[in-house]
Structures are given as C-alpha cells and as structure tokens.
PDB file of C-alpha atoms in Angstrom:
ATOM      1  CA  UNK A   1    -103.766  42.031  -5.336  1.00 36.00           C
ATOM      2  CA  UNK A   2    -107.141  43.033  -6.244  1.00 37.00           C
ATOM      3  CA  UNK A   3    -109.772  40.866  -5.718  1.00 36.00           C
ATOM      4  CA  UNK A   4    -112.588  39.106  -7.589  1.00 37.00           C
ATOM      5  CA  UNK A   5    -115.732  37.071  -6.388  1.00 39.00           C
ATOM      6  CA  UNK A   6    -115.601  35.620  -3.262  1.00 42.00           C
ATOM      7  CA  UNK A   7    -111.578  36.298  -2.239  1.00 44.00           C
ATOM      8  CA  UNK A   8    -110.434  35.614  -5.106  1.00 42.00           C
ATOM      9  CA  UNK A   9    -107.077  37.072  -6.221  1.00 46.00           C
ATOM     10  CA  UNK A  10    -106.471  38.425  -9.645  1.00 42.00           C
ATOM     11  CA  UNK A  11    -102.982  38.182 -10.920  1.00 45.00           C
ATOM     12  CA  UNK A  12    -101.552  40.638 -13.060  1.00 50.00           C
ATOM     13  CA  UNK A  13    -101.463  40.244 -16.670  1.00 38.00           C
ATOM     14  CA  UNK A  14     -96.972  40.525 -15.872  1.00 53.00           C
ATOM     15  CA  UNK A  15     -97.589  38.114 -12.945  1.00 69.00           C
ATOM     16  CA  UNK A  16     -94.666  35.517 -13.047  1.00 73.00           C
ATOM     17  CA  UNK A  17     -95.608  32.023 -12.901  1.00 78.00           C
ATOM     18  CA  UNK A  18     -94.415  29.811 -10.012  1.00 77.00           C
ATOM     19  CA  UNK A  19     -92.578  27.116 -12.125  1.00 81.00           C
ATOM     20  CA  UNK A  20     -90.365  30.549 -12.919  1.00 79.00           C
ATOM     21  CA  UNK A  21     -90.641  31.692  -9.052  1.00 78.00           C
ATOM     22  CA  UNK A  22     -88.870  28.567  -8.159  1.00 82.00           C
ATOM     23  CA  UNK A  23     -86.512  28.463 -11.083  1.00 82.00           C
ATOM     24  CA  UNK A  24     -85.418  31.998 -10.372  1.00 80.00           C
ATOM     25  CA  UNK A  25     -84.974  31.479  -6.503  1.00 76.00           C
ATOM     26  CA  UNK A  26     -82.989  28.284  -6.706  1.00 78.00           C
ATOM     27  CA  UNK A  27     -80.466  30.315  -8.933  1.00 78.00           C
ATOM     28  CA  UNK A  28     -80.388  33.330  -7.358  1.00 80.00           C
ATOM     29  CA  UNK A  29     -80.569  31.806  -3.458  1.00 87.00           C
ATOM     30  CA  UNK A  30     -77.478  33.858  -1.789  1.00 89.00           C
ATOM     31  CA  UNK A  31     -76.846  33.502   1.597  1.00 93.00           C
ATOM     32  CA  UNK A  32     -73.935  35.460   3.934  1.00 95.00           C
ATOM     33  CA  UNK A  33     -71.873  33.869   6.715  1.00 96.00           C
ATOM     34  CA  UNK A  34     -72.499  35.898   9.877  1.00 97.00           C
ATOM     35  CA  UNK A  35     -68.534  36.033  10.048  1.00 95.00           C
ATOM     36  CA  UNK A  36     -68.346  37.804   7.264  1.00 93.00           C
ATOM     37  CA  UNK A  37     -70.622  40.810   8.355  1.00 94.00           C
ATOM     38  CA  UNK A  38     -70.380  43.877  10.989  1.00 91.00           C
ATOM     39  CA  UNK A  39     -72.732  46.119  12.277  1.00 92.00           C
ATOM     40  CA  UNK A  40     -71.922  48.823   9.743  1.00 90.00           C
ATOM     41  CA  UNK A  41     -73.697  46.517   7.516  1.00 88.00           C
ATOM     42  CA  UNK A  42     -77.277  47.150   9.211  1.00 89.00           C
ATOM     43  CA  UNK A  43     -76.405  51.250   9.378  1.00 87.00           C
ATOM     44  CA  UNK A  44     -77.971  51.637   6.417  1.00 77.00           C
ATOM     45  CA  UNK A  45     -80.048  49.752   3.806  1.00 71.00           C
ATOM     46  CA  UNK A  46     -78.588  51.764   0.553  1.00 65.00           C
ATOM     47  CA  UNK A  47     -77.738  49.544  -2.148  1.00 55.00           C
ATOM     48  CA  UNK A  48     -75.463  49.757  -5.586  1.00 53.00           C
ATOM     49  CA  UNK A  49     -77.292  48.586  -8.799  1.00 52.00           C
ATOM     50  CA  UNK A  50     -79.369  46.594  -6.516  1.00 51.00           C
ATOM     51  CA  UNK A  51     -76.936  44.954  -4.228  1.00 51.00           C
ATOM     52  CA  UNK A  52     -75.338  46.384  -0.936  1.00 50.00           C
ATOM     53  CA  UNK A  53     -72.231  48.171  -1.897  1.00 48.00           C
ATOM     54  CA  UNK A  54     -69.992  46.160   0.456  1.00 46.00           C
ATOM     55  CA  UNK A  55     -71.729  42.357  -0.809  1.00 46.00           C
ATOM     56  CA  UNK A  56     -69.041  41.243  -3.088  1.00 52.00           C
ATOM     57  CA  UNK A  57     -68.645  37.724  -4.343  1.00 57.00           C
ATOM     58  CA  UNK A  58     -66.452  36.714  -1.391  1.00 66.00           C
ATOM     59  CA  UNK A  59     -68.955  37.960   0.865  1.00 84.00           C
ATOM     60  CA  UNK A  60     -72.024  36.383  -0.392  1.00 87.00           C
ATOM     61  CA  UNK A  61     -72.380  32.847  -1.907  1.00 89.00           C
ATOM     62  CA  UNK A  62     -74.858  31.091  -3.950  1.00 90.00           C
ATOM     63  CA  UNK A  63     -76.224  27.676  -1.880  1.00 93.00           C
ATOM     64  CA  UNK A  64     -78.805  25.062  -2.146  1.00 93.00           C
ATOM     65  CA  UNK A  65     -82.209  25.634  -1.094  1.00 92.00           C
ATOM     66  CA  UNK A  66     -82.109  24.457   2.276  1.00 93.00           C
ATOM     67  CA  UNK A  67     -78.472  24.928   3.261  1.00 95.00           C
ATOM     68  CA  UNK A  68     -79.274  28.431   4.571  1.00 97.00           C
ATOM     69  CA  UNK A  69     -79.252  28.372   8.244  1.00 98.00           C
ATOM     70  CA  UNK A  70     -82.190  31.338   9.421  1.00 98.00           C
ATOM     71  CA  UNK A  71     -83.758  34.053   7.091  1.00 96.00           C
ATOM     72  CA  UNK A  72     -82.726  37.216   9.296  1.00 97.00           C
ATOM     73  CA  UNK A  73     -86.541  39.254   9.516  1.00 97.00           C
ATOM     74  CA  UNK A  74     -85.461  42.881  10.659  1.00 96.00           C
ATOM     75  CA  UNK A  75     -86.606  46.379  10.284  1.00 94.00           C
ATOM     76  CA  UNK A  76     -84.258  48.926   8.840  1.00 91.00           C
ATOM     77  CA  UNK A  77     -85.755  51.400  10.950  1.00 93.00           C
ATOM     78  CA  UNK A  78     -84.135  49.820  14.401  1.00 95.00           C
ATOM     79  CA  UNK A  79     -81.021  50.581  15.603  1.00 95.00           C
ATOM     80  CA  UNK A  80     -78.342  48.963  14.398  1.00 94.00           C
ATOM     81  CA  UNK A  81     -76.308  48.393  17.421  1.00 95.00           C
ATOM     82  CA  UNK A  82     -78.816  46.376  19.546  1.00 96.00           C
ATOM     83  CA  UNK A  83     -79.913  44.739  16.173  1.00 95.00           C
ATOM     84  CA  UNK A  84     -76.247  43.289  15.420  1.00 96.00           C
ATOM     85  CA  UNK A  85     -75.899  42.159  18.807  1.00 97.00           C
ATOM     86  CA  UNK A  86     -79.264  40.241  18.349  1.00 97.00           C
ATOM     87  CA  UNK A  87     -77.701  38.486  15.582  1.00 97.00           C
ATOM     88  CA  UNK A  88     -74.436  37.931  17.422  1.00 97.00           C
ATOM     89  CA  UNK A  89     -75.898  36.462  20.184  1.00 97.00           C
ATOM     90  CA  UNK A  90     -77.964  34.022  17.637  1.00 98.00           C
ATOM     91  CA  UNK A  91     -74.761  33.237  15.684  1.00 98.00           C
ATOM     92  CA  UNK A  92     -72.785  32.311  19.104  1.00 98.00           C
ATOM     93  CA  UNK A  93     -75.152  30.207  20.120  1.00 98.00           C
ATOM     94  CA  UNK A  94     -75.078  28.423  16.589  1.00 98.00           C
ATOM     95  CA  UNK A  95     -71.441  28.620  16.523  1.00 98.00           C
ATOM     96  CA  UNK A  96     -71.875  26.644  20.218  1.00 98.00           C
ATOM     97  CA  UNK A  97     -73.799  24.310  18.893  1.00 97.00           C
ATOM     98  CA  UNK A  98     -72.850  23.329  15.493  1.00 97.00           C
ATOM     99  CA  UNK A  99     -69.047  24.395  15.480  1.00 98.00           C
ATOM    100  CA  UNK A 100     -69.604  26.882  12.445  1.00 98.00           C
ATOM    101  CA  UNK A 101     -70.366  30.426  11.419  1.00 98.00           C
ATOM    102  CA  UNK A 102     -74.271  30.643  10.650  1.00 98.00           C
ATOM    103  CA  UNK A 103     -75.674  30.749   6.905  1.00 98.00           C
ATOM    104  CA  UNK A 104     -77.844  33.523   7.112  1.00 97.00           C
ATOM    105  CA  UNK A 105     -80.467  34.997   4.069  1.00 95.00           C
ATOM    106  CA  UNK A 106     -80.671  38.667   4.766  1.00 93.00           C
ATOM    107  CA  UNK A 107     -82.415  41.209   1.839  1.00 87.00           C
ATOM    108  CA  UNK A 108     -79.992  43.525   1.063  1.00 82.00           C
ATOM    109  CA  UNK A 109     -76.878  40.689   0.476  1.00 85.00           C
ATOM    110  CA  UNK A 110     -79.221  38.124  -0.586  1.00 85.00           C
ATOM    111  CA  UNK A 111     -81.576  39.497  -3.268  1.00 79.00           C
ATOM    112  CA  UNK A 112     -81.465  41.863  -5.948  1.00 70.00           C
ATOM    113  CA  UNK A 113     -83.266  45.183  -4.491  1.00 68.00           C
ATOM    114  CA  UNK A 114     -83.618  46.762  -7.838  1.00 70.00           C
ATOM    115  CA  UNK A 115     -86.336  43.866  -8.814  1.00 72.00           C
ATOM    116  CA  UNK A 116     -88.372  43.564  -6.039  1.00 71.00           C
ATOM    117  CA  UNK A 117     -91.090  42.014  -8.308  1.00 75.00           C
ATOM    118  CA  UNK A 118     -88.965  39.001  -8.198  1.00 76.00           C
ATOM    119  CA  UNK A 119     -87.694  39.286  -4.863  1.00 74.00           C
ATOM    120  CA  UNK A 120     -91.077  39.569  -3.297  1.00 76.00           C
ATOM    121  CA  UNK A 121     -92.708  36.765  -5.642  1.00 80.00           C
ATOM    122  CA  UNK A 122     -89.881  34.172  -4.213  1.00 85.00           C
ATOM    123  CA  UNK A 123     -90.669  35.015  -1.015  1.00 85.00           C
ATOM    124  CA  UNK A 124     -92.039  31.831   0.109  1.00 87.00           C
ATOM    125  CA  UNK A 125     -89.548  30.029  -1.912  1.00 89.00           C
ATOM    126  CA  UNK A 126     -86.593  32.125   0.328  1.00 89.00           C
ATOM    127  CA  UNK A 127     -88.148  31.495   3.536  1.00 92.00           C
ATOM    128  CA  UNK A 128     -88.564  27.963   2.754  1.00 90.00           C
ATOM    129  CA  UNK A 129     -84.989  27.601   1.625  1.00 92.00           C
ATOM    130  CA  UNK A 130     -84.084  28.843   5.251  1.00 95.00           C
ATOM    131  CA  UNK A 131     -84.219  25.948   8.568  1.00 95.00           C
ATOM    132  CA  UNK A 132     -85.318  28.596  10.418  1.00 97.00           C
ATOM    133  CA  UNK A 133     -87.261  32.210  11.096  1.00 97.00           C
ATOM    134  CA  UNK A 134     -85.147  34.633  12.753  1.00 98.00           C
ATOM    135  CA  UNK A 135     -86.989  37.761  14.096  1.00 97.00           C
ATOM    136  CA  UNK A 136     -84.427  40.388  15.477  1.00 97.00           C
ATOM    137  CA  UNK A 137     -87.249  42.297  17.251  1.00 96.00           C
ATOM    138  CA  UNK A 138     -86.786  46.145  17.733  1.00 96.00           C
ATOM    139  CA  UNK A 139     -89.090  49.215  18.564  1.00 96.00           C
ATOM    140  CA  UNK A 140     -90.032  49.448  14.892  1.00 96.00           C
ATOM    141  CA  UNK A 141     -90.616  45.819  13.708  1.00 96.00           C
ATOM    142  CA  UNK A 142     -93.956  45.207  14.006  1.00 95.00           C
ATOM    143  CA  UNK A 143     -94.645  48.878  12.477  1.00 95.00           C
ATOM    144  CA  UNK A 144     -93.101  47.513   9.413  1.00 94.00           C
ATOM    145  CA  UNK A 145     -95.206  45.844   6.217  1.00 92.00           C
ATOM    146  CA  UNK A 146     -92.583  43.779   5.222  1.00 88.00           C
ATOM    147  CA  UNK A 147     -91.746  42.481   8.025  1.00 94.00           C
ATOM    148  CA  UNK A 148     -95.312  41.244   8.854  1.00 94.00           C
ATOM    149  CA  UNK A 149     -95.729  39.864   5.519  1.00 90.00           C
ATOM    150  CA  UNK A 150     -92.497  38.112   6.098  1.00 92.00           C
ATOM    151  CA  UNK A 151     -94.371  36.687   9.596  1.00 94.00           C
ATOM    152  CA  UNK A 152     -97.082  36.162   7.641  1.00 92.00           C
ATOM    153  CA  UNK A 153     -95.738  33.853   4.716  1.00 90.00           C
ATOM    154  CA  UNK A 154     -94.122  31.829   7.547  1.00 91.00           C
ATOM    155  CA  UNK A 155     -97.591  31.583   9.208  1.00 92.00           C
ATOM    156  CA  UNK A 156     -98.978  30.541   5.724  1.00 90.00           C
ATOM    157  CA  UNK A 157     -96.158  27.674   5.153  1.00 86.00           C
ATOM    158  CA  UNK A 158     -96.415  26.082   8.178  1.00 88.00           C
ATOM    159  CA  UNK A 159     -94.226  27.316  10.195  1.00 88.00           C
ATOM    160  CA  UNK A 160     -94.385  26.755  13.943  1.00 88.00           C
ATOM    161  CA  UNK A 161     -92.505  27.298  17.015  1.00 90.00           C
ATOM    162  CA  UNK A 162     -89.680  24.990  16.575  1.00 94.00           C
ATOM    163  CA  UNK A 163     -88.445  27.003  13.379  1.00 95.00           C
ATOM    164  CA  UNK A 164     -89.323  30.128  15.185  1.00 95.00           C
ATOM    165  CA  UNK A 165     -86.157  32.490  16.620  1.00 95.00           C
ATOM    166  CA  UNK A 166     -87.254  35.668  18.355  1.00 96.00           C
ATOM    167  CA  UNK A 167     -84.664  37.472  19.481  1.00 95.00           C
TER     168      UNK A 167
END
C-alpha cells in the first residue's frame, strides 16, 4: 500500500472494510479433508472460473472458523511429489493422534482465485480460522511473496511455535 506520513498506510478508495473481511471469510471459509486429495492435486495450480477443476462440492466443505485443522503454506513452484508426502506425513501423524483425516485450508480448494482482492484481504481472517501453520518447505518457498506474507501475517497475529508445523 502506499504510504503517507510517518508509515502510514493509505487504503484504496475500493478498499473493503474489515466488518465485510470477516463477513465474507466466515461464509466463504472452505476447508478439504486430506483424504480426499492426491498428489495430482499439487501438479499444477490451474484453476476453472476460479476454483481448481477437480474441487467439487463433495470435495470441499464450508466449516466454522476454527474447525480447520492447519492452513497448508506451500509454493507452487516445488515439486509436487516431495510436497504431498510432506503433507502425508503431517496428516498420519494427525490421523495418529486424533483418529481422523486432517481439515486442511489450502488456496486453490479453499478460496476463489479469480478474486484475489478478497482472498488476500481475509488473509488474516483464514489463517486465524486455522489451529495451526503448516509450512511444507521446498527449494522454492522462501523465494516466494506469498508465501512470506503468509509467514508474515502469522508473525503479525501472534503466532508462535506451538501453532508452528514445518515440515
């Protein structure tokens, strides 16, 4: 955002307000079980009308804030082979542990990609939604803007080490 004064941001005259920010992420909050997704799903990060071709109702479901299990932070750039096993190893572990299939927020099932001025402005509000930060580290990540702002936000909110997954 540009910036007036001493730091100060300047929102666009379009800039959405953050009663709406909320409003619009506790409707649209979709979250995927890690059962129901394969590592052809991280080949690519094309989408249909703004979703992933393959996230069909059944695939996807709309959930509280806070019933998502771990906001998935990846770069489309890494492989998708070691990336999926990253994930599977998470989601065994949480299978282990809580005797279920992980609720997992990843972009391309979880928010519409052909409005990314909404997606990016609920953000926060998606992170927060989320009990936990799940980094699937690769050669690319920390190359990768979004991915550091998504570090970044979680820095900003509070987030520490015990809702911290790097895999």
């Amino acid at each position: 955002l540009p910036r007036v004064g001493v730091g100060a941001p300047v929102l666009p005259a379009h800039a959405i307000l953050p009663a709406t920010i909320l409003e619009l992420a506790s409707a649209n909050f979709r979250v995927i079980g890690f059962d129901q997704l394969s590592q052809e799903d991280f080949d690519t990060n094309e989408t249909v009308d703004g979703y992933h071709v393959a996230s069909s109702e059944w695939r996807t479901r709309r959930v509280a804030l806070g019933a998502c299990d771990a906001f998935v932070s990846h770069s489309w750039r890494d492989p998708s082979g070691p990336k999926f096993a990253q994930l599977r190893a998470f989601a065994d572990a949480f299978q282990t542990k809580y005797d279920r299939t992980p609720l997992l927020w990843i972009d391309k099932f979880s928010i519409n990609q052909s409005n990314i001025t909404e997606g990016l402005a609920a953000l926060p509000v998606n992170l927060a939604g989320c009990g936990r930060l799940l980094c699937l580290l690769g050669p690319t990540y920390l190359e990768r803007i979004w991915c550091l702002l998504e570090l970044h936000t979680f820095s900003l909110m509070g987030g520490d080490a015990h809702t911290l997954t790097v895999l």
